[in-house]
Short mmCIF file of C-alpha atoms and ligand atoms in Angstrom, two decimals:
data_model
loop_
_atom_site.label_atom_id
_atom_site.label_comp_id
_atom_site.label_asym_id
_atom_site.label_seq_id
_atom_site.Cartn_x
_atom_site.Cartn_y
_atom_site.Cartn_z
CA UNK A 1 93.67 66.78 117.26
CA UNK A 2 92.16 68.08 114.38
CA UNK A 3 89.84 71.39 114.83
CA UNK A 4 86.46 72.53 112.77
CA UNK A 5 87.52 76.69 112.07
CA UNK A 6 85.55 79.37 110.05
CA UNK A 7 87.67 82.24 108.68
CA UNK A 8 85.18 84.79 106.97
CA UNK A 9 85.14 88.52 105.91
CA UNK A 10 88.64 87.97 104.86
CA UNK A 11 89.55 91.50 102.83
CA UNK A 12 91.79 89.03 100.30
CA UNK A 13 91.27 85.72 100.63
CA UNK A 14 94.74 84.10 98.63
CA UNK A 15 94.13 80.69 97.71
CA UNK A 16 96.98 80.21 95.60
CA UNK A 17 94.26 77.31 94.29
CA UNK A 18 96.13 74.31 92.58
CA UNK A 19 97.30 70.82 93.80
CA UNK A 20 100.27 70.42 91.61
CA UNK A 21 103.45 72.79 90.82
CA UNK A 22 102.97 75.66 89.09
CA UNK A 23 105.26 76.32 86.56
CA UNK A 24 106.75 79.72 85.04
CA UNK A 25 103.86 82.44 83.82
CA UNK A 26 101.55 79.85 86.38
CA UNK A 27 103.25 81.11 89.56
CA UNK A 28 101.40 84.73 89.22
CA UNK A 29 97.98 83.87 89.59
CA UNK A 30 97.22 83.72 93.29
CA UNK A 31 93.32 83.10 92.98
CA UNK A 32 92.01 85.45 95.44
CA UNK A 33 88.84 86.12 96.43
CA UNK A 34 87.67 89.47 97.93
CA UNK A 35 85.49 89.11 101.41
CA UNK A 36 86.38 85.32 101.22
CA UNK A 37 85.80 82.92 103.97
CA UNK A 38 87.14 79.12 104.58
CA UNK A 39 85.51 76.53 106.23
CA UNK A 40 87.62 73.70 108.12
CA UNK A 41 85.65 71.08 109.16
CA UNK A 42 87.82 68.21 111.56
CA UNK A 43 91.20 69.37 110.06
CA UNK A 44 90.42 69.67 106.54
CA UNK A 45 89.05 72.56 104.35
CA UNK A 46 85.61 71.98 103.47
CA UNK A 47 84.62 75.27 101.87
CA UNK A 48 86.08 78.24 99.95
CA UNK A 49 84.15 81.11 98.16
CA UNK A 50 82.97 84.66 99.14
CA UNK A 51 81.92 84.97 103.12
CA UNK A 52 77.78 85.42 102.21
CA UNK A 53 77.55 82.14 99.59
CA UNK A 54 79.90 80.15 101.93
CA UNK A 55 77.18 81.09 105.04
CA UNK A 56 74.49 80.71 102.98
CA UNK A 57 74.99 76.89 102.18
CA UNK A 58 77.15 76.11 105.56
CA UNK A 59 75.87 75.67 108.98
CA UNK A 60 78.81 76.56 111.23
CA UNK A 61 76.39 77.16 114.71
CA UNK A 62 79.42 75.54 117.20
CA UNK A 63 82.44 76.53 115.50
CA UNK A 64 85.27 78.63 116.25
CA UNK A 65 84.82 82.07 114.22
CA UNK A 66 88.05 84.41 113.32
CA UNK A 67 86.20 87.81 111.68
CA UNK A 68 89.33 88.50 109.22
CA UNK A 69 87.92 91.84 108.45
CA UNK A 70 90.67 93.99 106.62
CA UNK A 71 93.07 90.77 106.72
CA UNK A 72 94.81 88.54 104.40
CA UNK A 73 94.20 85.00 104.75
CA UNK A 74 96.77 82.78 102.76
CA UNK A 75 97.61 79.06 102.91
CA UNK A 76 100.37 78.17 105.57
CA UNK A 77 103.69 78.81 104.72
CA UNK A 78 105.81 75.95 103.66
CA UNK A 79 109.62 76.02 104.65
CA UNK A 80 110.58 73.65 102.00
CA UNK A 81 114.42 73.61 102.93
CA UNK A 82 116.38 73.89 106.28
CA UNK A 83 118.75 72.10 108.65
CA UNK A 84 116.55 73.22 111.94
CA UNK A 85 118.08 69.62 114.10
CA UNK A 86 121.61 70.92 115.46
CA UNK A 87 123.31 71.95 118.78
CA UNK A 88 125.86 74.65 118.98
CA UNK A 89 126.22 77.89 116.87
CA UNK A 90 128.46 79.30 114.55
CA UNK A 91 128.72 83.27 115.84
CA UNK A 92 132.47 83.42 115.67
CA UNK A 93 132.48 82.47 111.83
CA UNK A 94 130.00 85.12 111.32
CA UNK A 95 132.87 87.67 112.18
CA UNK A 96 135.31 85.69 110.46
CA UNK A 97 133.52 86.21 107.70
CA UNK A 98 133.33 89.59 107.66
CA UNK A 99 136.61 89.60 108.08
CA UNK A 100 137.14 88.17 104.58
CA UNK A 101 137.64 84.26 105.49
CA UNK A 102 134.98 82.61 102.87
CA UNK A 103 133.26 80.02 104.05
CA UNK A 104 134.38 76.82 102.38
CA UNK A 105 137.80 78.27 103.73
CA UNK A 106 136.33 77.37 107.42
CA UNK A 107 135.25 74.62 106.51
CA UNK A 108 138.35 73.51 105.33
CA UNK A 109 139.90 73.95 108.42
CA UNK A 110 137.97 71.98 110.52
CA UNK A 111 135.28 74.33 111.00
CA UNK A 112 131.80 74.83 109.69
CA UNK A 113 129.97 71.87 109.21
CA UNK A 114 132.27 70.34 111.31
CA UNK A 115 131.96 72.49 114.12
CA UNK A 116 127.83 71.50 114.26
CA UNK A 117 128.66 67.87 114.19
CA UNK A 118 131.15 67.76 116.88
CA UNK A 119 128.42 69.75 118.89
CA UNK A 120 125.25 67.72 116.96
CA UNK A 121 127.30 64.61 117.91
CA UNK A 122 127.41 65.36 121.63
CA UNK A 123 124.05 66.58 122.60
CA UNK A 124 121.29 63.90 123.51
CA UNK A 125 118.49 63.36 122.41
CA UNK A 126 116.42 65.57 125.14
CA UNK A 127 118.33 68.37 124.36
CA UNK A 128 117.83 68.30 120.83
CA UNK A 129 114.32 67.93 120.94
CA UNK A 130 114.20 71.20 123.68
CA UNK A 131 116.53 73.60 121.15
CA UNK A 132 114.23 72.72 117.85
CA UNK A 133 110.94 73.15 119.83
CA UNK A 134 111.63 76.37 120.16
CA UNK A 135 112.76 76.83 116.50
CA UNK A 136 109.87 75.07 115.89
CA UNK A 137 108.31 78.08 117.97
CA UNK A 138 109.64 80.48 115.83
CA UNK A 139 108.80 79.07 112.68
CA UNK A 140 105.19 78.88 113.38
CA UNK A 141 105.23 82.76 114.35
CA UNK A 142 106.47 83.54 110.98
CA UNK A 143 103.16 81.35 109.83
CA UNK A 144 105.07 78.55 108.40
CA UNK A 145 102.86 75.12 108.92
CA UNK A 146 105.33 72.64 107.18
CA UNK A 147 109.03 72.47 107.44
CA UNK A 148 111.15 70.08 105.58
CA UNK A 149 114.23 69.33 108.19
CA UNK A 150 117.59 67.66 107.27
CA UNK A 151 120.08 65.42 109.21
CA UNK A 152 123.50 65.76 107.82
CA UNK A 153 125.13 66.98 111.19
CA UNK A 154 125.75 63.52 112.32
CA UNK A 155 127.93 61.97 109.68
CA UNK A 156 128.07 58.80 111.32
CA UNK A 157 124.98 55.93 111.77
CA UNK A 158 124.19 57.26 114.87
CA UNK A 159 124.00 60.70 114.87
CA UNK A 160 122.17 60.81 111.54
CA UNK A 161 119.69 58.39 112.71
CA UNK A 162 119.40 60.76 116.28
CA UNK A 163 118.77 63.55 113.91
CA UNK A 164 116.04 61.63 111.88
CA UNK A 165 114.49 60.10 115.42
CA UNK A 166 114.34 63.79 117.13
CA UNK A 167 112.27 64.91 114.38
CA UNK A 168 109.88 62.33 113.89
CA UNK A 169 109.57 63.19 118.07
CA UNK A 170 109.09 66.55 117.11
CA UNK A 171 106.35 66.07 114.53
CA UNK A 172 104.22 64.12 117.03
CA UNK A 173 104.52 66.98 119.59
CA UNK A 174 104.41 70.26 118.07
CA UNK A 175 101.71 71.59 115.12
CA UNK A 176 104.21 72.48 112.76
CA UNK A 177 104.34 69.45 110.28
CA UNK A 178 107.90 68.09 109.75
CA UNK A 179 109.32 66.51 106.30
CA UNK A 180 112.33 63.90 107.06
CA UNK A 181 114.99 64.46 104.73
CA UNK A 182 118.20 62.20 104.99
CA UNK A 183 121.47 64.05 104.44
CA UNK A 184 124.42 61.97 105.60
CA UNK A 185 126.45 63.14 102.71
CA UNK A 186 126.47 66.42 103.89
CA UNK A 187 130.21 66.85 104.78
CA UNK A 188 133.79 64.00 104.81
CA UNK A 189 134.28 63.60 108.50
CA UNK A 190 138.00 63.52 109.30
CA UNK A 191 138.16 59.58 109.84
CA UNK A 192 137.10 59.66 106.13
CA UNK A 193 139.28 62.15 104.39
CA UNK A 194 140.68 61.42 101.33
CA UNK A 195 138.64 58.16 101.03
CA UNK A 196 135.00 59.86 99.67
CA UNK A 197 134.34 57.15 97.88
CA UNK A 198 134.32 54.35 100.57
CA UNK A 199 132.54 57.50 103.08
CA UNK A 200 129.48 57.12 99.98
CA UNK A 201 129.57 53.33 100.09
CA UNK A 202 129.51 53.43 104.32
CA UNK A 203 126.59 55.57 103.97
CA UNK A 204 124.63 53.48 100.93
CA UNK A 205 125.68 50.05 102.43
CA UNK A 206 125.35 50.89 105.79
CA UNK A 207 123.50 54.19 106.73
CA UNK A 208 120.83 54.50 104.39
CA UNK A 209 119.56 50.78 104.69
CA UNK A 210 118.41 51.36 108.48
CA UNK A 211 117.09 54.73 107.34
CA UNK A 212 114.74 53.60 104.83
CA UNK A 213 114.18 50.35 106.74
CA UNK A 214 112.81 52.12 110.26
CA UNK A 215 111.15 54.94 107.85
CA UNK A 216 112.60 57.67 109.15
CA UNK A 217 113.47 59.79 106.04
CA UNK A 218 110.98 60.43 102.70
CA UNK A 219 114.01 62.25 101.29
CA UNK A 220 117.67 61.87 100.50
CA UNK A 221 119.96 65.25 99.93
CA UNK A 222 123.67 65.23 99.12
CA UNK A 223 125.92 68.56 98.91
CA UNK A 224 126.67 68.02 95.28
CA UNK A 225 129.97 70.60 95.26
CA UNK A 226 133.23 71.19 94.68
CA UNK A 227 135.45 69.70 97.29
CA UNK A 228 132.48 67.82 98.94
CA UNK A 229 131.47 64.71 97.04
CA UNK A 230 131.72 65.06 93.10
CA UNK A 231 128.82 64.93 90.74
CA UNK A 232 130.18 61.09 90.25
CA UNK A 233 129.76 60.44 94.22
CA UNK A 234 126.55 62.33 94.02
CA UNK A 235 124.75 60.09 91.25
CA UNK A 236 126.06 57.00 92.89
CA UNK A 237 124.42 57.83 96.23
CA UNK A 238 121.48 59.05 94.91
CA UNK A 239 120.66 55.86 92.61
CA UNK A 240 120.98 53.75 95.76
CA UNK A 241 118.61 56.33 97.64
CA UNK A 242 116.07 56.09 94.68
CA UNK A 243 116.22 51.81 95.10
CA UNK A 244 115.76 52.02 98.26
CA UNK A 245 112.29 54.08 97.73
CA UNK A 246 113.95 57.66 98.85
CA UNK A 247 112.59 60.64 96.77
CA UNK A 248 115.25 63.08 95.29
CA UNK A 249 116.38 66.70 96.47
CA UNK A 250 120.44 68.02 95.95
CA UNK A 251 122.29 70.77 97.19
CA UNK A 252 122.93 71.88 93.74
CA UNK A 253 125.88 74.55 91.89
CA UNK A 254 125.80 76.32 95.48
CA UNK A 255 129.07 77.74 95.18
CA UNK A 256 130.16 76.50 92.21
CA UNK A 257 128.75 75.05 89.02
CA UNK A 258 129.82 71.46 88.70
CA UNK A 259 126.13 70.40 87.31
CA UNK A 260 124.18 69.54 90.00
CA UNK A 261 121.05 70.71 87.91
CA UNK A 262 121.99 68.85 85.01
CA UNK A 263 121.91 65.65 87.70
CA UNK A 264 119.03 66.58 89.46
CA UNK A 265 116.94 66.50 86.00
CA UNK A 266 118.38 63.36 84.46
CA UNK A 267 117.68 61.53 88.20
CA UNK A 268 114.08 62.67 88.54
CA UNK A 269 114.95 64.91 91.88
CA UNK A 270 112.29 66.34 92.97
CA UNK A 271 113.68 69.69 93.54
CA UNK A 272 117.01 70.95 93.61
CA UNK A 273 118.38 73.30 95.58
CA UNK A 274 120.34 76.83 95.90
CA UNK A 275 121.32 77.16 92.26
CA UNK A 276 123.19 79.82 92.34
CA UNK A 277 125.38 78.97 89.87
CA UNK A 278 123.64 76.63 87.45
CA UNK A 279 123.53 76.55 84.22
CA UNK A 280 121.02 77.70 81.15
CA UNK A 281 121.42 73.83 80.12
CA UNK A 282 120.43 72.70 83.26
CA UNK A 283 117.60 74.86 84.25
CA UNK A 284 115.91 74.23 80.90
CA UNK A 285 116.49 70.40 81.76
CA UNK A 286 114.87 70.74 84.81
CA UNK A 287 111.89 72.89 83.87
CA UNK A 288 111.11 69.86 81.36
CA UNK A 289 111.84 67.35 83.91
CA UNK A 290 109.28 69.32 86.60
CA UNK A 291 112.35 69.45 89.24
CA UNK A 292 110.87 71.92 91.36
CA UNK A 293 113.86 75.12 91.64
CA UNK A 294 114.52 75.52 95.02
CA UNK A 295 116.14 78.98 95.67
CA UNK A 296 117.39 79.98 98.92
CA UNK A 297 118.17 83.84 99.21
CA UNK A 298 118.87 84.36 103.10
CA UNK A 299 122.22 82.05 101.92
CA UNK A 300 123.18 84.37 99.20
CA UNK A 301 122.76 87.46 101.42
CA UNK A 302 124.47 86.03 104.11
CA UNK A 303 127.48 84.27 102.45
CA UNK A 304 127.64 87.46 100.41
CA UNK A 305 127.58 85.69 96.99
CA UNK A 306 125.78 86.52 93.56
CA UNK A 307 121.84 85.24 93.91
CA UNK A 308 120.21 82.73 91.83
CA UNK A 309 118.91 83.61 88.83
CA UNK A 310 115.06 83.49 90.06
CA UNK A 311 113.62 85.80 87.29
CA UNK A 312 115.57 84.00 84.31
CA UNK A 313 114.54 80.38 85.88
CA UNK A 314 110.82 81.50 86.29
CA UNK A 315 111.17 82.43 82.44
CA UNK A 316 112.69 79.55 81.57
CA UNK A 317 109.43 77.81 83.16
CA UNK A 318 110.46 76.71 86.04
CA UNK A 319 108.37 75.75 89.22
CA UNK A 320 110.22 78.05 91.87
CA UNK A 321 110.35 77.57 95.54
CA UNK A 322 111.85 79.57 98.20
CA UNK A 323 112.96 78.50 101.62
CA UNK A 324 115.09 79.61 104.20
CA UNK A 325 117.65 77.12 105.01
CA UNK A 326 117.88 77.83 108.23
CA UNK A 327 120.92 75.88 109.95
CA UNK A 328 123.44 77.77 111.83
CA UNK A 329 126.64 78.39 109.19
CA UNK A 330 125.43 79.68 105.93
CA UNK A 331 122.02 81.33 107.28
CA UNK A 332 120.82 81.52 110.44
CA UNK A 333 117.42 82.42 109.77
CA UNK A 334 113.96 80.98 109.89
CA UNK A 335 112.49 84.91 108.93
CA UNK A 336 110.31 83.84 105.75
CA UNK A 337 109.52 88.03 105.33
CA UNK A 338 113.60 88.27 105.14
CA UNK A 339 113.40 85.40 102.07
CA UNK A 340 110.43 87.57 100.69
CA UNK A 341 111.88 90.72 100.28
CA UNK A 342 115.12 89.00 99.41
CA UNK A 343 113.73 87.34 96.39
CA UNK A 344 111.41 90.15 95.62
CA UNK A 345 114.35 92.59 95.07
CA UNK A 346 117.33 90.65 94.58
CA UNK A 347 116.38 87.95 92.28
CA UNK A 348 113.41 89.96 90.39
CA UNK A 349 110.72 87.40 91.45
CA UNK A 350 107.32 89.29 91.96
CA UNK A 351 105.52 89.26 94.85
CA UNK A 352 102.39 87.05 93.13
CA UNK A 353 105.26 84.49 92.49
CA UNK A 354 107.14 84.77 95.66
CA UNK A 355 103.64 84.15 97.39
CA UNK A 356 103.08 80.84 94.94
CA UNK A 357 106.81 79.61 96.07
CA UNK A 358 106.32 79.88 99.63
CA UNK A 359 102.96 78.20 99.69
CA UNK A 360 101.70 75.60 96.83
CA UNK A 361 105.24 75.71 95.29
CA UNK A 362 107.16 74.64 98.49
CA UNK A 363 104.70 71.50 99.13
CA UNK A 364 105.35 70.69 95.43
CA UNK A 365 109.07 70.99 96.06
CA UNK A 366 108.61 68.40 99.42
CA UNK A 367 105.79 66.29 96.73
CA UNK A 368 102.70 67.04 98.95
CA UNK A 369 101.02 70.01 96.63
CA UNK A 370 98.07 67.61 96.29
CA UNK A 371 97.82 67.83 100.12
CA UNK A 372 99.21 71.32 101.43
CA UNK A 373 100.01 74.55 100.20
CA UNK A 374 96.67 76.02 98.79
CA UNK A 375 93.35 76.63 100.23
CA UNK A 376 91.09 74.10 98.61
CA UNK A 377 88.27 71.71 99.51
CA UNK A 378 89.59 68.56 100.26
CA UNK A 379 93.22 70.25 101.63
CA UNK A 380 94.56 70.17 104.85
CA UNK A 381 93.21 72.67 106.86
CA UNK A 382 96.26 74.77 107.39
CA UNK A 383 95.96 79.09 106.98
CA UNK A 384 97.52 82.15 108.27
CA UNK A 385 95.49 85.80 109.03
CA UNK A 386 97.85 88.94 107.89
CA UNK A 387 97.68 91.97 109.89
CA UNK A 388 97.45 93.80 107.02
CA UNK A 389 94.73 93.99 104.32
CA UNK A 390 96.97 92.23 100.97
CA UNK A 391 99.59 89.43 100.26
CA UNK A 392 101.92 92.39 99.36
CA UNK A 393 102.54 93.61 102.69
CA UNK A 394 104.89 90.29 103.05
CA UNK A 395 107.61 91.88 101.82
CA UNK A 396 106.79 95.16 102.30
CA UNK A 397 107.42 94.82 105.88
CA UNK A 398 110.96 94.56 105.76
CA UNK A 399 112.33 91.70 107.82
CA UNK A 400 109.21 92.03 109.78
CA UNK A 401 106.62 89.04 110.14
CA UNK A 402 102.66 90.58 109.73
CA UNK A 403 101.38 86.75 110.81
CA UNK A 404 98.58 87.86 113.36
CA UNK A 405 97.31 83.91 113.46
CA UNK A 406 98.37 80.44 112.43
CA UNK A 407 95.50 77.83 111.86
CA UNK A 408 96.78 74.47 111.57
CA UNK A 409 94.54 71.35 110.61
CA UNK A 410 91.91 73.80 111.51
CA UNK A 411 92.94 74.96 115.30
CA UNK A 412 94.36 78.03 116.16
CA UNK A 413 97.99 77.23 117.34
CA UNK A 414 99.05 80.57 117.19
CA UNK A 415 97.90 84.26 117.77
CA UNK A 416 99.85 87.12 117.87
CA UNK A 417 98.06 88.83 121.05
CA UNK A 418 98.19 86.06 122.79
CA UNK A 419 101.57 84.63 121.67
CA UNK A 420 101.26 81.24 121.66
CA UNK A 421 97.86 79.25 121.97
CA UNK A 422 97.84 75.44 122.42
O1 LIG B 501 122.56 74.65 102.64
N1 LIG B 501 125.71 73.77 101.93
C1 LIG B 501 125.54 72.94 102.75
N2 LIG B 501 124.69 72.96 103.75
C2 LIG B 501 124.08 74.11 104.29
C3 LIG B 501 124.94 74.79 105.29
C4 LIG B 501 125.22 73.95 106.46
C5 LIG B 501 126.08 74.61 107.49
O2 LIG B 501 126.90 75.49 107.20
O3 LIG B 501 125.94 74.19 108.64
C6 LIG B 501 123.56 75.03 103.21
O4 LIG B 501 124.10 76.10 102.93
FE1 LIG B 502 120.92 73.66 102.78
#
């Protein structure tokens, strides 16, 4: 159902006005407009401008009014990297942990990812699709309007293809948009050890075929690392994923630098992702390449390691993104205020550009920034109300979301007095 909404009187309206990535110096001009108003007419934006020219030339008699008087009013948030679809949690590691175990240590013993696809494995498909509505739930508080979810917590046909199914269920059924990204190379099952290379081929010959063929992913992912599949095993998979019509995103130098940014610019990824160890040669490769950086700071906090190098790879004019790669190991966090203050004092990233990487910057990193992640005419009509009177209260609020409403293709799904509204 798509809704016909007016937001006027907005104190900042914060357009973040573009339909492609915006690169380096780019990301700090949000385009605001003081006492701004948008019109959404049947799901799409069909007016932008100060709140007395935008009622001059629009008759809005019938619609729904929101008076954002000393409010923000922003695009939707776009979570542009997570692995929302699992069952089971990870608490116990948590402690371990801080007890000193790292993490690829628990994975190594059978833990980890391992421990979310024994329990991914089990649960059906009802009670998948119950847990990640309400995650789905959660997101949507924090004013995100598009998520980009990954399977990878199946590691066999059908699992993955569970994974894939629940949220294509999921994006019929809740507001929150859902991009499909396939990520059966996430992990060696046990049944597999040793043998990597014939795991790749079960998942190009076999996996990925049905994948692509019942249309259930627009993305393929691989954990490009160091005793996970090899830069080698990561090109091969992703070549087949490109034939087969699959756009490009890697788990890339996470935890350590093996060159995953170096492959993620000579494939034509889209985006690649963490970063936290890559190198000079392959950020500049994939500034010129337009390989959108996506940089994940919940994962650094929580895993305790060095963060990416946001400020240098915004220099080196890079299109940033950030997301919060939510899944229950390495972060267990859909809190896009947490990311924001994260990358704001951690990785040097100004607020102006964390503001462009959470909006227009994360639908370029999932290839939609012609569709989502501004407020434009012609855009879908997707917009959050603050709160608070400015963009910079985002971070500002520590840990704390200031989302007092979530318009999605121009209905009010969410409202912070009312919880939710649908
Ligand atoms: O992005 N690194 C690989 N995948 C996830 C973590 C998955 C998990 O621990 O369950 C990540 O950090
Ligand atoms: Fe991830």
């Amino acid at each position: 159902m798509k809704g016909s909404i007016i937001i006027k009187n907005a104190s900042q309206l914060v357009t973040c006005s573009g339909f492609k990535a915006k690169q380096g110096k780019a990301m700090s001009d949000l385009c605001t407009i003081d006492d701004g108003a948008v019109v959404i007419e049947d799901g799409v934006i069909t007016a932008v401008g100060k709140t007395g020219e935008v009622l001059a030339r629009f008759d809005v008699t019938g619609f729904e009014t929101i008076d954002a008087t000393g409010k923000a009013v922003l695009p939707g948030f776009i979570d542009s990297h997570t692995h929302f679809v699992f069952a089971g949690y990870r608490a116990e590691e948590f402690s371990w942990r801080l007890s000193g175990e790292s993490y690829m240590e628990i994975m190594n013993r059978g833990g980890g990812i391992f421990n979310t696809v024994r329990a991914t494995r089990e649960a059906s498909r009802e009670e998948l699709v119950k847990l990640c509505r309400k995650r789905l739930d959660s997101m949507l508080s924090f004013g995100v309007t598009t998520v980009e979810g990954k399977s990878g917590y199946g590691l066999d046909e059908k699992t993955e293809i569970k994974q894939l199914e629940v949220m294509e269920e999921l994006d019929n059924i809740h507001p929150v948009d859902i991009v499909r990204t396939f990520l059966g190379a996430h992990a060696v099952p046990d049944n597999f050890k040793g043998r990597e290379d014939e795991f790749i081929d079960y998942m190009t010959d076999n996996v990925m075929p049905q994948v692509a063929h019942k249309n259930l992913a627009e993305f393929c992912d691989v954990f490009c690392e160091k005793g996970v599949f090899s830069l080698e095993q990561s090109k091969r998979l992703l070549l087949k994923a490109k034939e087969l019509g699959f756009k490009l995103k890697i788990h890339a130098d996470e935890i350590s630098p093996l060159g995953g940014a170096e492959l993620a610019a000579e494939l034509g990824a889209v985006s690649a992702d963490h970063l936290l160890h890559a190198s000079d040669k392959g950020i500049s490769e994939m500034a010129k390449n337009g390989v959108v950086a996506t940089l994940l700071p919940g994962t650094a906090f929580s895993l305790k390691e060095p963060y990416a190098r946001g400020r240098y790879i915004i220099d080196q004019d890079c299109a940033v993104s950030l997301a919060t790669d939510l899944n229950p190991g390495s972060c267990f966090s859909e809190s896009i205020p947490l990311i924001s203050v994260l990358a704001t004092l951690y990785m040097d990233i100004t607020i102006e550009e964390a503001v462009t990487a959470l909006t227009i910057n994360g639908a370029a990193a999932l290839d939609r920034a012609d569709r989502i992640g501004s407020i434009d005419v012609g855009k879908t009509g997707d917009a959050i109300v603050l709160e608070f009177p400015s963009y910079k209260y985002i971070p500002y609020h520590i840990g704390v979301s200031c989302v007092e409403k979530v318009i999605k293709n121009g209905n009010l799904v969410f409202d912070k007095g009312n919880k939710i509204n649908r």
